[in-house]
mmCIF file of C-alpha atoms and ligand atoms in Angstrom:
data_model
loop_
_atom_site.group_PDB
_atom_site.id
_atom_site.type_symbol
_atom_site.label_atom_id
_atom_site.label_comp_id
_atom_site.label_asym_id
_atom_site.label_seq_id
_atom_site.Cartn_x
_atom_site.Cartn_y
_atom_site.Cartn_z
ATOM 1 C CA MET A 28 21.844 -16.809 -8.880
ATOM 2 C CA ALA A 29 20.802 -13.522 -10.388
ATOM 3 C CA ALA A 30 17.818 -14.029 -12.578
ATOM 4 C CA ASP A 31 18.295 -14.206 -16.392
ATOM 5 C CA ILE A 32 17.260 -10.711 -17.116
ATOM 6 C CA PRO A 33 18.796 -7.949 -19.227
ATOM 7 C CA SER A 34 20.703 -5.065 -17.916
ATOM 8 C CA PHE A 35 20.988 -1.293 -19.187
ATOM 9 C CA ASN A 36 24.010 0.621 -19.590
ATOM 10 C CA LEU A 37 23.799 3.878 -17.713
ATOM 11 C CA ASN A 38 26.026 6.912 -19.221
ATOM 12 C CA THR A 39 28.409 6.247 -16.389
ATOM 13 C CA GLY A 40 29.293 2.886 -17.999
ATOM 14 C CA ALA A 41 27.682 0.933 -15.022
ATOM 15 C CA LYS A 42 25.071 -1.761 -15.620
ATOM 16 C CA LEU A 43 21.216 -1.651 -14.139
ATOM 17 C CA PRO A 44 19.301 -4.789 -13.870
ATOM 18 C CA SER A 45 16.084 -4.125 -15.809
ATOM 19 C CA VAL A 46 14.066 -5.326 -12.868
ATOM 20 C CA GLY A 47 14.473 -4.481 -9.472
ATOM 21 C CA MET A 48 12.873 -4.311 -5.774
ATOM 22 C CA GLY A 49 11.114 -1.511 -4.985
ATOM 23 C CA CYS A 50 11.627 -0.722 -1.295
ATOM 24 C CA TRP A 51 8.961 1.953 -0.472
ATOM 25 C CA GLN A 52 7.823 -0.801 1.935
ATOM 26 C CA GLY A 53 7.379 -2.356 5.431
ATOM 27 C CA GLN A 54 8.459 0.392 7.586
ATOM 28 C CA PRO A 55 10.282 -0.715 10.782
ATOM 29 C CA GLY A 56 8.565 -0.958 13.790
ATOM 30 C CA PRO A 57 8.106 -2.665 16.980
ATOM 31 C CA GLY A 58 7.753 -6.363 16.070
ATOM 32 C CA ARG A 59 8.396 -5.418 12.740
ATOM 33 C CA ASP A 60 12.165 -4.770 12.447
ATOM 34 C CA ASN A 61 13.395 -7.882 10.658
ATOM 35 C CA GLU A 62 9.966 -7.896 8.130
ATOM 36 C CA LEU A 63 11.880 -5.789 5.526
ATOM 37 C CA VAL A 64 15.051 -7.387 5.925
ATOM 38 C CA ASP A 65 13.788 -10.879 5.324
ATOM 39 C CA ALA A 66 11.649 -9.614 2.401
ATOM 40 C CA LEU A 67 14.642 -8.178 0.766
ATOM 41 C CA VAL A 68 17.058 -11.412 1.544
ATOM 42 C CA LYS A 69 14.436 -13.424 -0.132
ATOM 43 C CA ALA A 70 14.115 -10.800 -3.058
ATOM 44 C CA ILE A 71 17.908 -11.254 -3.760
ATOM 45 C CA ASN A 72 17.869 -15.076 -3.309
ATOM 46 C CA VAL A 73 15.153 -15.056 -5.861
ATOM 47 C CA GLY A 74 17.605 -13.282 -8.385
ATOM 48 C CA TYR A 75 16.842 -9.389 -7.891
ATOM 49 C CA ARG A 76 20.333 -7.491 -7.900
ATOM 50 C CA HIS A 77 18.788 -3.709 -7.364
ATOM 51 C CA LEU A 78 17.089 -2.380 -4.646
ATOM 52 C CA ASP A 79 15.592 0.933 -4.824
ATOM 53 C CA THR A 80 15.198 2.958 -1.186
ATOM 54 C CA ALA A 81 15.228 6.496 -0.551
ATOM 55 C CA THR A 82 15.867 8.197 2.483
ATOM 56 C CA GLY A 83 12.338 9.421 2.758
ATOM 57 C CA TYR A 84 11.439 5.643 2.871
ATOM 58 C CA GLN A 85 12.891 5.421 6.404
ATOM 59 C CA ASN A 86 14.517 1.928 5.912
ATOM 60 C CA GLU A 87 17.991 2.585 4.127
ATOM 61 C CA GLY A 88 19.287 0.667 7.470
ATOM 62 C CA GLU A 89 17.313 -2.180 6.705
ATOM 63 C CA VAL A 90 18.182 -2.443 3.004
ATOM 64 C CA GLY A 91 21.785 -2.179 3.950
ATOM 65 C CA GLN A 92 21.174 -4.896 6.417
ATOM 66 C CA ALA A 93 19.825 -6.953 3.867
ATOM 67 C CA VAL A 94 22.720 -6.577 1.085
ATOM 68 C CA ARG A 95 25.220 -7.454 3.697
ATOM 69 C CA GLN A 96 23.000 -10.698 4.961
ATOM 70 C CA SER A 97 22.414 -11.623 1.396
ATOM 71 C CA GLY A 98 25.744 -13.174 1.039
ATOM 72 C CA VAL A 99 25.973 -11.989 -2.639
ATOM 73 C CA PRO A 100 29.165 -9.973 -3.367
ATOM 74 C CA ARG A 101 28.453 -6.107 -3.110
ATOM 75 C CA SER A 102 29.856 -5.922 -6.402
ATOM 76 C CA GLU A 103 26.958 -7.912 -7.798
ATOM 77 C CA LEU A 104 24.453 -5.265 -6.168
ATOM 78 C CA PHE A 105 23.192 -2.151 -7.331
ATOM 79 C CA VAL A 106 21.471 -0.267 -4.748
ATOM 80 C CA THR A 107 19.489 3.229 -5.339
ATOM 81 C CA THR A 108 18.766 5.625 -2.985
ATOM 82 C CA LYS A 109 17.225 9.541 -3.065
ATOM 83 C CA LEU A 110 17.624 12.870 -1.279
ATOM 84 C CA ARG A 111 14.436 13.937 0.351
ATOM 85 C CA PRO A 112 12.319 17.012 -0.425
ATOM 86 C CA GLY A 113 13.258 18.008 3.332
ATOM 87 C CA GLY A 114 16.807 17.660 2.885
ATOM 88 C CA VAL A 115 17.733 19.823 0.005
ATOM 89 C CA HIS A 116 19.346 22.420 2.545
ATOM 90 C CA ASP A 117 21.846 20.473 3.455
ATOM 91 C CA PRO A 118 22.937 17.816 0.629
ATOM 92 C CA VAL A 119 26.216 16.980 1.956
ATOM 93 C CA LYS A 120 24.623 15.924 5.309
ATOM 94 C CA GLU A 121 21.569 14.138 3.661
ATOM 95 C CA PHE A 122 24.339 12.110 1.706
ATOM 96 C CA GLU A 123 26.517 11.188 4.770
ATOM 97 C CA ASN A 124 23.143 10.038 6.492
ATOM 98 C CA SER A 125 22.425 8.012 3.873
ATOM 99 C CA PHE A 126 25.923 6.508 3.220
ATOM 100 C CA LYS A 127 26.150 5.897 7.176
ATOM 101 C CA ALA A 128 22.710 4.095 7.302
ATOM 102 C CA LEU A 129 23.238 1.795 4.413
ATOM 103 C CA ASP A 130 26.468 1.226 5.416
ATOM 104 C CA ILE A 131 27.350 -0.869 2.048
ATOM 105 C CA ASP A 132 30.957 0.678 0.766
ATOM 106 C CA TYR A 133 29.261 3.064 -1.601
ATOM 107 C CA ILE A 134 25.975 3.834 -3.204
ATOM 108 C CA ASP A 135 25.338 2.795 -6.820
ATOM 109 C CA LEU A 136 23.072 5.846 -7.729
ATOM 110 C CA TRP A 137 21.945 8.587 -5.852
ATOM 111 C CA LEU A 138 18.555 10.586 -6.974
ATOM 112 C CA LEU A 139 17.103 13.812 -6.439
ATOM 113 C CA HIS A 140 13.919 12.370 -5.186
ATOM 114 C CA TRP A 141 11.686 15.346 -6.502
ATOM 115 C CA PRO A 142 12.345 18.564 -8.367
ATOM 116 C CA GLN A 143 10.340 20.492 -5.313
ATOM 117 C CA GLY A 144 12.079 20.710 -1.967
ATOM 118 C CA PHE A 145 10.493 21.862 1.220
ATOM 119 C CA THR A 146 11.136 24.959 3.506
ATOM 120 C CA GLU A 147 11.051 22.866 6.575
ATOM 121 C CA ASP A 148 12.872 19.808 7.364
ATOM 122 C CA ASP A 149 10.556 17.792 9.720
ATOM 123 C CA GLY A 150 12.986 14.812 9.705
ATOM 124 C CA GLY A 151 10.719 12.840 7.239
ATOM 125 C CA PHE A 152 9.757 13.903 3.651
ATOM 126 C CA GLY A 153 9.744 17.243 4.624
ATOM 127 C CA ALA A 154 7.382 20.066 5.417
ATOM 128 C CA GLY A 155 6.077 23.894 5.048
ATOM 129 C CA GLN A 156 6.124 25.368 1.285
ATOM 130 C CA ALA A 157 7.322 23.948 -1.917
ATOM 131 C CA CYS A 158 10.348 25.607 -3.339
ATOM 132 C CA GLY A 159 12.963 24.464 -6.186
ATOM 133 C CA LEU A 160 11.834 26.632 -8.944
ATOM 134 C CA GLU A 161 13.797 30.232 -9.643
ATOM 135 C CA HIS A 162 10.302 31.903 -8.647
ATOM 136 C CA GLN A 163 10.279 30.059 -5.306
ATOM 137 C CA LYS A 164 14.095 31.167 -4.477
ATOM 138 C CA HIS A 165 13.315 33.174 -1.496
ATOM 139 C CA LEU A 166 11.961 29.874 -0.206
ATOM 140 C CA GLY A 167 14.823 27.714 -0.605
ATOM 141 C CA PRO A 168 17.302 26.404 -3.184
ATOM 142 C CA THR A 169 16.562 25.926 -6.880
ATOM 143 C CA PHE A 170 16.563 22.283 -7.988
ATOM 144 C CA ASN A 171 19.527 23.481 -10.110
ATOM 145 C CA GLU A 172 21.492 24.616 -6.900
ATOM 146 C CA THR A 173 20.842 21.373 -5.242
ATOM 147 C CA TRP A 174 21.799 19.422 -8.592
ATOM 148 C CA ALA A 175 25.049 21.584 -8.452
ATOM 149 C CA LYS A 176 25.891 20.209 -4.951
ATOM 150 C CA MET A 177 24.913 16.639 -5.769
ATOM 151 C CA GLU A 178 27.522 17.109 -8.772
ATOM 152 C CA ASP A 179 30.369 17.980 -6.224
ATOM 153 C CA ILE A 180 29.347 15.365 -4.006
ATOM 154 C CA PHE A 181 29.629 12.780 -6.960
ATOM 155 C CA LEU A 182 32.970 14.717 -8.680
ATOM 156 C CA ASN A 183 34.915 15.590 -5.610
ATOM 157 C CA SER A 184 34.089 15.664 -2.001
ATOM 158 C CA HIS A 185 32.512 11.949 -1.864
ATOM 159 C CA LYS A 186 33.964 10.627 -4.844
ATOM 160 C CA GLY A 187 33.650 7.096 -5.341
ATOM 161 C CA LYS A 188 31.398 6.716 -2.642
ATOM 162 C CA VAL A 189 28.471 7.152 -5.030
ATOM 163 C CA LYS A 190 28.832 5.838 -8.482
ATOM 164 C CA ALA A 191 26.129 7.892 -10.406
ATOM 165 C CA ILE A 192 23.606 10.280 -9.926
ATOM 166 C CA GLY A 193 20.402 11.127 -11.288
ATOM 167 C CA VAL A 194 16.943 12.564 -10.852
ATOM 168 C CA SER A 195 13.331 11.626 -10.310
ATOM 169 C CA ASN A 196 9.916 12.584 -11.272
ATOM 170 C CA PHE A 197 11.703 15.207 -13.548
ATOM 171 C CA SER A 198 9.377 16.024 -16.634
ATOM 172 C CA ILE A 199 11.137 17.504 -20.130
ATOM 173 C CA LYS A 200 10.178 21.072 -18.831
ATOM 174 C CA ASN A 201 12.118 20.839 -15.851
ATOM 175 C CA LEU A 202 14.978 18.514 -17.457
ATOM 176 C CA GLU A 203 15.463 21.412 -19.775
ATOM 177 C CA ILE A 204 15.702 23.804 -16.709
ATOM 178 C CA LEU A 205 18.536 21.732 -15.348
ATOM 179 C CA ALA A 206 20.421 21.064 -18.616
ATOM 180 C CA LYS A 207 20.648 25.006 -18.429
ATOM 181 C CA THR A 208 23.481 24.781 -15.513
ATOM 182 C CA SER A 209 24.287 21.083 -15.344
ATOM 183 C CA LYS A 210 27.731 19.801 -15.705
ATOM 184 C CA VAL A 211 26.892 16.329 -15.210
ATOM 185 C CA THR A 212 23.686 14.616 -17.198
ATOM 186 C CA PRO A 213 21.629 12.741 -14.949
ATOM 187 C CA ALA A 214 22.459 9.172 -15.408
ATOM 188 C CA VAL A 215 18.726 8.213 -14.776
ATOM 189 C CA ASN A 216 15.480 9.885 -14.428
ATOM 190 C CA GLN A 217 12.753 7.442 -12.162
ATOM 191 C CA ILE A 218 9.291 8.147 -13.060
ATOM 192 C CA GLU A 219 5.684 6.985 -12.531
ATOM 193 C CA ALA A 220 5.384 4.849 -15.729
ATOM 194 C CA HIS A 221 3.170 1.911 -16.485
ATOM 195 C CA PRO A 222 0.553 1.331 -19.411
ATOM 196 C CA TYR A 223 -2.082 3.913 -18.202
ATOM 197 C CA LEU A 224 1.115 6.563 -17.984
ATOM 198 C CA PRO A 225 3.664 5.149 -21.042
ATOM 199 C CA GLU A 226 5.300 9.050 -20.836
ATOM 200 C CA HIS A 227 6.130 8.219 -24.482
ATOM 201 C CA GLU A 228 7.638 11.558 -25.045
ATOM 202 C CA LEU A 229 9.406 11.892 -21.938
ATOM 203 C CA VAL A 230 11.253 8.438 -22.618
ATOM 204 C CA GLU A 231 12.136 9.425 -26.065
ATOM 205 C CA TYR A 232 13.448 12.619 -24.864
ATOM 206 C CA CYS A 233 15.522 10.927 -22.511
ATOM 207 C CA LYS A 234 16.891 8.231 -24.724
ATOM 208 C CA GLN A 235 18.046 11.192 -27.100
ATOM 209 C CA LYS A 236 19.712 12.766 -24.012
ATOM 210 C CA GLY A 237 21.613 9.324 -22.408
ATOM 211 C CA ILE A 238 19.384 9.342 -19.310
ATOM 212 C CA HIS A 239 18.046 6.155 -18.568
ATOM 213 C CA ILE A 240 13.985 5.928 -17.442
ATOM 214 C CA THR A 241 13.583 3.522 -14.544
ATOM 215 C CA ALA A 242 9.473 3.080 -14.395
ATOM 216 C CA TYR A 243 8.230 3.508 -10.682
ATOM 217 C CA SER A 244 4.978 2.202 -9.731
ATOM 218 C CA PRO A 245 5.076 -0.008 -12.710
ATOM 219 C CA LEU A 246 2.000 -2.327 -11.715
ATOM 220 C CA GLY A 247 -0.248 0.823 -10.764
ATOM 221 C CA GLN A 248 0.861 0.585 -6.926
ATOM 222 C CA TYR A 249 -2.258 -0.506 -5.200
ATOM 223 C CA ASN A 250 -4.942 0.220 -7.796
ATOM 224 C CA ALA A 251 -6.282 -2.856 -9.529
ATOM 225 C CA SER A 252 -6.960 -1.308 -12.804
ATOM 226 C CA ILE A 253 -3.391 -2.603 -14.342
ATOM 227 C CA HIS A 254 -4.182 -6.267 -13.173
ATOM 228 C CA ASP A 255 -7.990 -5.682 -14.424
ATOM 229 C CA ASP A 256 -7.258 -4.544 -17.865
ATOM 230 C CA LYS A 257 -8.910 -5.966 -20.744
ATOM 231 C CA ASP A 258 -5.754 -5.427 -23.231
ATOM 232 C CA LEU A 259 -3.163 -6.919 -20.865
ATOM 233 C CA ASN A 260 -5.367 -9.623 -19.993
ATOM 234 C CA GLU A 261 -6.024 -10.538 -23.358
ATOM 235 C CA ILE A 262 -2.220 -10.491 -24.326
ATOM 236 C CA ALA A 263 -1.641 -12.433 -20.951
ATOM 237 C CA LYS A 264 -4.132 -14.990 -21.605
ATOM 238 C CA LYS A 265 -2.189 -15.773 -24.866
ATOM 239 C CA HIS A 266 1.150 -16.091 -23.376
ATOM 240 C CA ASP A 267 -0.323 -18.046 -20.074
ATOM 241 C CA VAL A 268 0.956 -15.129 -17.685
ATOM 242 C CA THR A 269 -0.740 -12.324 -15.772
ATOM 243 C CA ALA A 270 -1.580 -8.675 -16.630
ATOM 244 C CA ALA A 271 1.538 -7.748 -14.355
ATOM 245 C CA THR A 272 3.898 -9.776 -16.383
ATOM 246 C CA VAL A 273 2.621 -8.290 -19.484
ATOM 247 C CA ALA A 274 3.059 -4.874 -18.220
ATOM 248 C CA LEU A 275 6.535 -5.276 -16.992
ATOM 249 C CA SER A 276 7.841 -7.357 -20.112
ATOM 250 C CA TRP A 277 6.453 -4.424 -21.981
ATOM 251 C CA ALA A 278 8.188 -1.735 -20.225
ATOM 252 C CA VAL A 279 11.502 -3.603 -20.401
ATOM 253 C CA GLN A 280 11.101 -4.143 -23.875
ATOM 254 C CA ARG A 281 10.765 -0.707 -24.729
ATOM 255 C CA GLY A 282 13.953 0.347 -22.730
ATOM 256 C CA THR A 283 13.146 1.235 -19.514
ATOM 257 C CA SER A 284 13.976 -0.673 -16.449
ATOM 258 C CA VAL A 285 11.423 -1.359 -13.676
ATOM 259 C CA ALA A 286 10.928 -1.494 -10.012
ATOM 260 C CA PRO A 287 7.924 -3.328 -8.671
ATOM 261 C CA LYS A 288 7.542 -3.875 -5.010
ATOM 262 C CA SER A 289 6.403 -7.354 -3.461
ATOM 263 C CA THR A 290 7.093 -8.908 -0.150
ATOM 264 C CA ASN A 291 5.203 -12.002 -1.613
ATOM 265 C CA GLU A 292 7.772 -14.586 -2.833
ATOM 266 C CA LYS A 293 5.692 -16.181 -5.721
ATOM 267 C CA ARG A 294 4.747 -12.490 -7.046
ATOM 268 C CA MET A 295 8.540 -11.754 -6.756
ATOM 269 C CA LYS A 296 9.800 -14.542 -8.927
ATOM 270 C CA GLN A 297 6.559 -13.724 -11.106
ATOM 271 C CA ASN A 298 7.650 -10.275 -11.755
ATOM 272 C CA ILE A 299 11.394 -10.927 -12.669
ATOM 273 C CA THR A 300 10.241 -13.576 -15.343
ATOM 274 C CA LEU A 301 9.513 -11.591 -18.246
ATOM 275 C CA ILE A 302 8.092 -12.476 -21.456
ATOM 276 C CA LYS A 303 8.879 -11.517 -25.204
ATOM 277 C CA LEU A 304 5.916 -9.484 -26.879
ATOM 278 C CA SER A 305 5.189 -9.371 -30.257
ATOM 279 C CA ASP A 306 5.604 -6.166 -32.305
ATOM 280 C CA GLU A 307 1.635 -6.191 -32.702
ATOM 281 C CA GLU A 308 1.250 -6.804 -28.600
ATOM 282 C CA MET A 309 3.946 -3.802 -28.038
ATOM 283 C CA LYS A 310 1.689 -1.601 -30.096
ATOM 284 C CA GLN A 311 -1.394 -2.708 -28.277
ATOM 285 C CA VAL A 312 0.039 -1.712 -24.987
ATOM 286 C CA ASN A 313 1.577 1.340 -26.307
ATOM 287 C CA ASN A 314 -2.088 2.398 -27.292
ATOM 288 C CA ILE A 315 -3.885 1.726 -24.173
ATOM 289 C CA SER A 316 -3.707 5.160 -23.031
ATOM 290 C CA HIS A 317 -5.136 6.384 -25.867
ATOM 291 C CA ASP A 318 -8.196 5.433 -24.136
ATOM 292 C CA PRO A 319 -9.390 8.454 -21.795
ATOM 293 C CA LYS A 320 -10.579 6.410 -19.005
ATOM 294 C CA ARG A 321 -7.190 4.659 -19.054
ATOM 295 C CA SER A 322 -4.584 7.503 -19.049
ATOM 296 C CA THR A 323 -3.994 8.798 -15.844
ATOM 297 C CA ARG A 324 -1.148 8.697 -12.995
ATOM 298 C CA LEU A 325 -1.642 6.344 -10.217
ATOM 299 C CA ASN A 326 0.669 7.306 -7.557
ATOM 300 C CA PHE A 327 -2.098 9.132 -5.397
ATOM 301 C CA PHE A 328 -0.144 9.469 -2.159
ATOM 302 C CA VAL A 329 1.421 12.733 -4.004
ATOM 303 C CA ILE A 330 -1.677 14.462 -4.947
ATOM 304 C CA ASP A 331 -3.427 16.913 -2.487
ATOM 305 C CA LYS A 332 -7.184 16.075 -3.796
ATOM 306 C CA GLU A 333 -8.158 19.743 -2.502
ATOM 307 C CA THR A 334 -5.704 21.672 -4.281
ATOM 308 C CA GLY A 335 -4.918 19.506 -6.956
ATOM 309 C CA LYS A 336 -1.222 20.229 -6.254
ATOM 310 C CA ILE A 337 1.581 17.658 -6.517
ATOM 311 C CA LEU A 338 3.319 18.103 -3.265
ATOM 312 C CA GLY A 339 3.095 21.783 -3.215
ATOM 313 C CA TRP A 340 3.564 22.354 -7.221
ATOM 314 C CA THR A 341 0.832 22.906 -9.399
ATOM 315 C CA MET A 342 0.691 20.229 -12.591
ATOM 316 C CA GLU A 343 2.081 23.253 -14.800
ATOM 317 C CA GLU A 344 5.198 23.863 -12.412
ATOM 318 C CA MET A 345 5.941 19.765 -12.635
ATOM 319 C CA GLY A 346 5.492 20.176 -16.437
ATOM 320 C CA TRP A 347 2.881 17.240 -16.330
ATOM 321 C CA ASP A 348 0.524 16.729 -19.061
ATOM 322 C CA VAL A 349 -1.420 13.601 -17.827
ATOM 323 C CA GLY A 350 -3.310 14.121 -14.589
ATOM 324 C CA PHE A 351 -5.389 11.742 -12.078
ATOM 325 C CA LEU A 352 -8.480 10.216 -12.782
ATOM 326 C CA GLU A 353 -10.789 9.656 -9.895
ATOM 327 C CA GLU A 354 -11.855 5.887 -10.910
ATOM 328 C CA PRO A 355 -8.955 4.643 -13.152
ATOM 329 C CA GLY A 356 -10.208 2.549 -15.913
ATOM 330 C CA LYS A 357 -13.657 3.121 -15.220
ATOM 331 C CA SER A 358 -14.501 7.094 -15.656
ATOM 332 C CA THR A 359 -12.812 10.239 -16.940
ATOM 333 C CA LYS A 360 -14.022 12.033 -13.905
ATOM 334 C CA LYS A 361 -10.547 13.912 -12.942
ATOM 335 C CA ILE A 362 -9.066 14.988 -9.791
ATOM 336 C CA ALA A 363 -6.377 16.754 -11.216
ATOM 337 C CA GLU A 364 -6.181 17.985 -15.273
ATOM 338 C CA GLY A 365 -3.335 17.814 -17.167
ATOM 339 C CA LYS A 366 -2.110 20.404 -19.552
HETATM 340 N N1 NAP B 424 10.671 8.060 -7.128
HETATM 341 C C1 NAP B 424 9.428 8.036 -6.482
HETATM 342 O O1 NAP B 424 8.940 8.864 -6.114
HETATM 343 C C2 NAP B 424 8.803 6.752 -6.244
HETATM 344 C C3 NAP B 424 7.481 6.776 -6.046
HETATM 345 C C4 NAP B 424 6.812 5.610 -5.770
HETATM 346 C C5 NAP B 424 7.191 4.504 -5.885
HETATM 347 N N2 NAP B 424 8.742 4.329 -6.084
HETATM 348 C C6 NAP B 424 9.423 3.152 -6.162
HETATM 349 O O2 NAP B 424 8.706 2.085 -7.145
HETATM 350 C C7 NAP B 424 8.701 0.998 -6.225
HETATM 351 C C8 NAP B 424 7.269 0.384 -6.696
HETATM 352 O O3 NAP B 424 6.246 1.123 -7.187
HETATM 353 P P1 NAP B 424 4.992 1.170 -6.058
HETATM 354 O O4 NAP B 424 5.494 0.247 -4.553
HETATM 355 O O5 NAP B 424 4.362 2.294 -5.910
HETATM 356 O O6 NAP B 424 3.983 0.221 -6.788
HETATM 357 P P2 NAP B 424 4.150 -1.116 -7.726
HETATM 358 O O7 NAP B 424 5.367 -1.724 -7.948
HETATM 359 O O8 NAP B 424 3.205 -0.808 -9.082
HETATM 360 O O9 NAP B 424 3.068 -2.133 -6.867
HETATM 361 C C9 NAP B 424 3.225 -2.522 -5.447
HETATM 362 C C10 NAP B 424 1.764 -3.498 -5.143
HETATM 363 O O10 NAP B 424 1.527 -4.315 -6.268
HETATM 364 C C11 NAP B 424 1.464 -5.599 -5.492
HETATM 365 N N3 NAP B 424 1.972 -6.518 -6.472
HETATM 366 C C12 NAP B 424 3.563 -6.889 -6.820
HETATM 367 N N4 NAP B 424 3.644 -7.555 -7.898
HETATM 368 C C13 NAP B 424 2.290 -8.167 -8.108
HETATM 369 C C14 NAP B 424 1.599 -9.210 -9.174
HETATM 370 N N5 NAP B 424 2.580 -9.754 -9.763
HETATM 371 N N6 NAP B 424 0.296 -9.303 -9.173
HETATM 372 C C15 NAP B 424 -0.464 -8.647 -8.247
HETATM 373 N N7 NAP B 424 -0.072 -7.491 -7.802
HETATM 374 C C16 NAP B 424 1.479 -7.502 -7.509
HETATM 375 C C17 NAP B 424 2.153 -5.217 -4.379
HETATM 376 O O11 NAP B 424 1.565 -6.445 -3.325
HETATM 377 P P3 NAP B 424 2.733 -7.533 -2.631
HETATM 378 O O12 NAP B 424 3.639 -7.026 -1.878
HETATM 379 O O13 NAP B 424 1.831 -8.449 -1.639
HETATM 380 O O14 NAP B 424 3.029 -8.358 -3.922
HETATM 381 C C18 NAP B 424 1.873 -3.965 -4.030
HETATM 382 O O15 NAP B 424 0.480 -3.882 -3.440
HETATM 383 C C19 NAP B 424 8.543 1.705 -4.824
HETATM 384 O O16 NAP B 424 8.612 0.776 -4.055
HETATM 385 C C20 NAP B 424 9.837 2.617 -4.887
HETATM 386 O O17 NAP B 424 10.913 1.974 -4.631
HETATM 387 C C21 NAP B 424 9.503 5.565 -6.342
#
């Protein structure tokens, strides 16, 4: 049975469950082939109806297998996948590979994973130099050009095989550049968001434009700061829940969907059981990032600590105004500055 959680309407008319399962986890490997499939079937049994994967996670095959194995009708499930930065040179080939690997009749949502692409396709996420902006045109397609190809796949060449297209990791600055040439408004912008990075301005901007926000790393990934946070724990105590439940409930209550990852059944259940926060409590969480020790990105995987670049782009090129703190929640020492 699906969990009793709200859904959000996308600008295509489709419904996106407010809590999805993050699939950036459990890579396949010798002896581990069924680990992810089992975890995802468990998640579907627990009530998850949205699975968030990406070509870059190298597990579309397992995600598709879990969908087919779950016994839940395809029409009740929502599957998101993403075009990886190394694949921007041939989006048709990338789409067809994802479609074949997933093998689930259609893809509900296909996102441009990052605004930047990479010059070299190493078969994984991508390698070489970053491209995607007008001044990098000599290196590869701009994200406007890649989006135009995604639009053509969605509207014409592969119509019906993909129900919606969207973007990920786009700032207001880059959404404005995209809007100059786009025919289709992205259905979703999937971004890092949690109480330490509420992105209030971007969330409001997307709301005005009819772009739904999905929050990734909504629990701050492997960092302990969200779980240890004093405000989240103060609220959690009152409701007899965990700080994680408060963070996820806050996110959904403000109109963003979330895609927390867990392979643990108890935590899967916990993450899909939301509570109602009072206006005061919402305000308390909204204001956490006013504390400079608690205003930071937590997806450390994407930052080069030497150069401060994000997958080859500067913070300015990303249009990001919040950087990375070395010790989230503890000090204001920075790895990368925002604007
Ligand atoms: N678009 C993008 O660029 C992008 C980037 C990053 C992530 N994502 C997507 O977002 C998903 C989630 O983000 P994420 O994996 O980075 O981070 P996350 O969901 O914020 O955190 C996952 C971590 O939190 C633990 N956890 C889960 N529920 C918990 C709970 N109730 N209490 C305590 N710990 C808990 C998990 O461990 P256990 O498994 O042991 O519970 C795991 O270590 C990814 O899987 C992926 O689908 C997208």
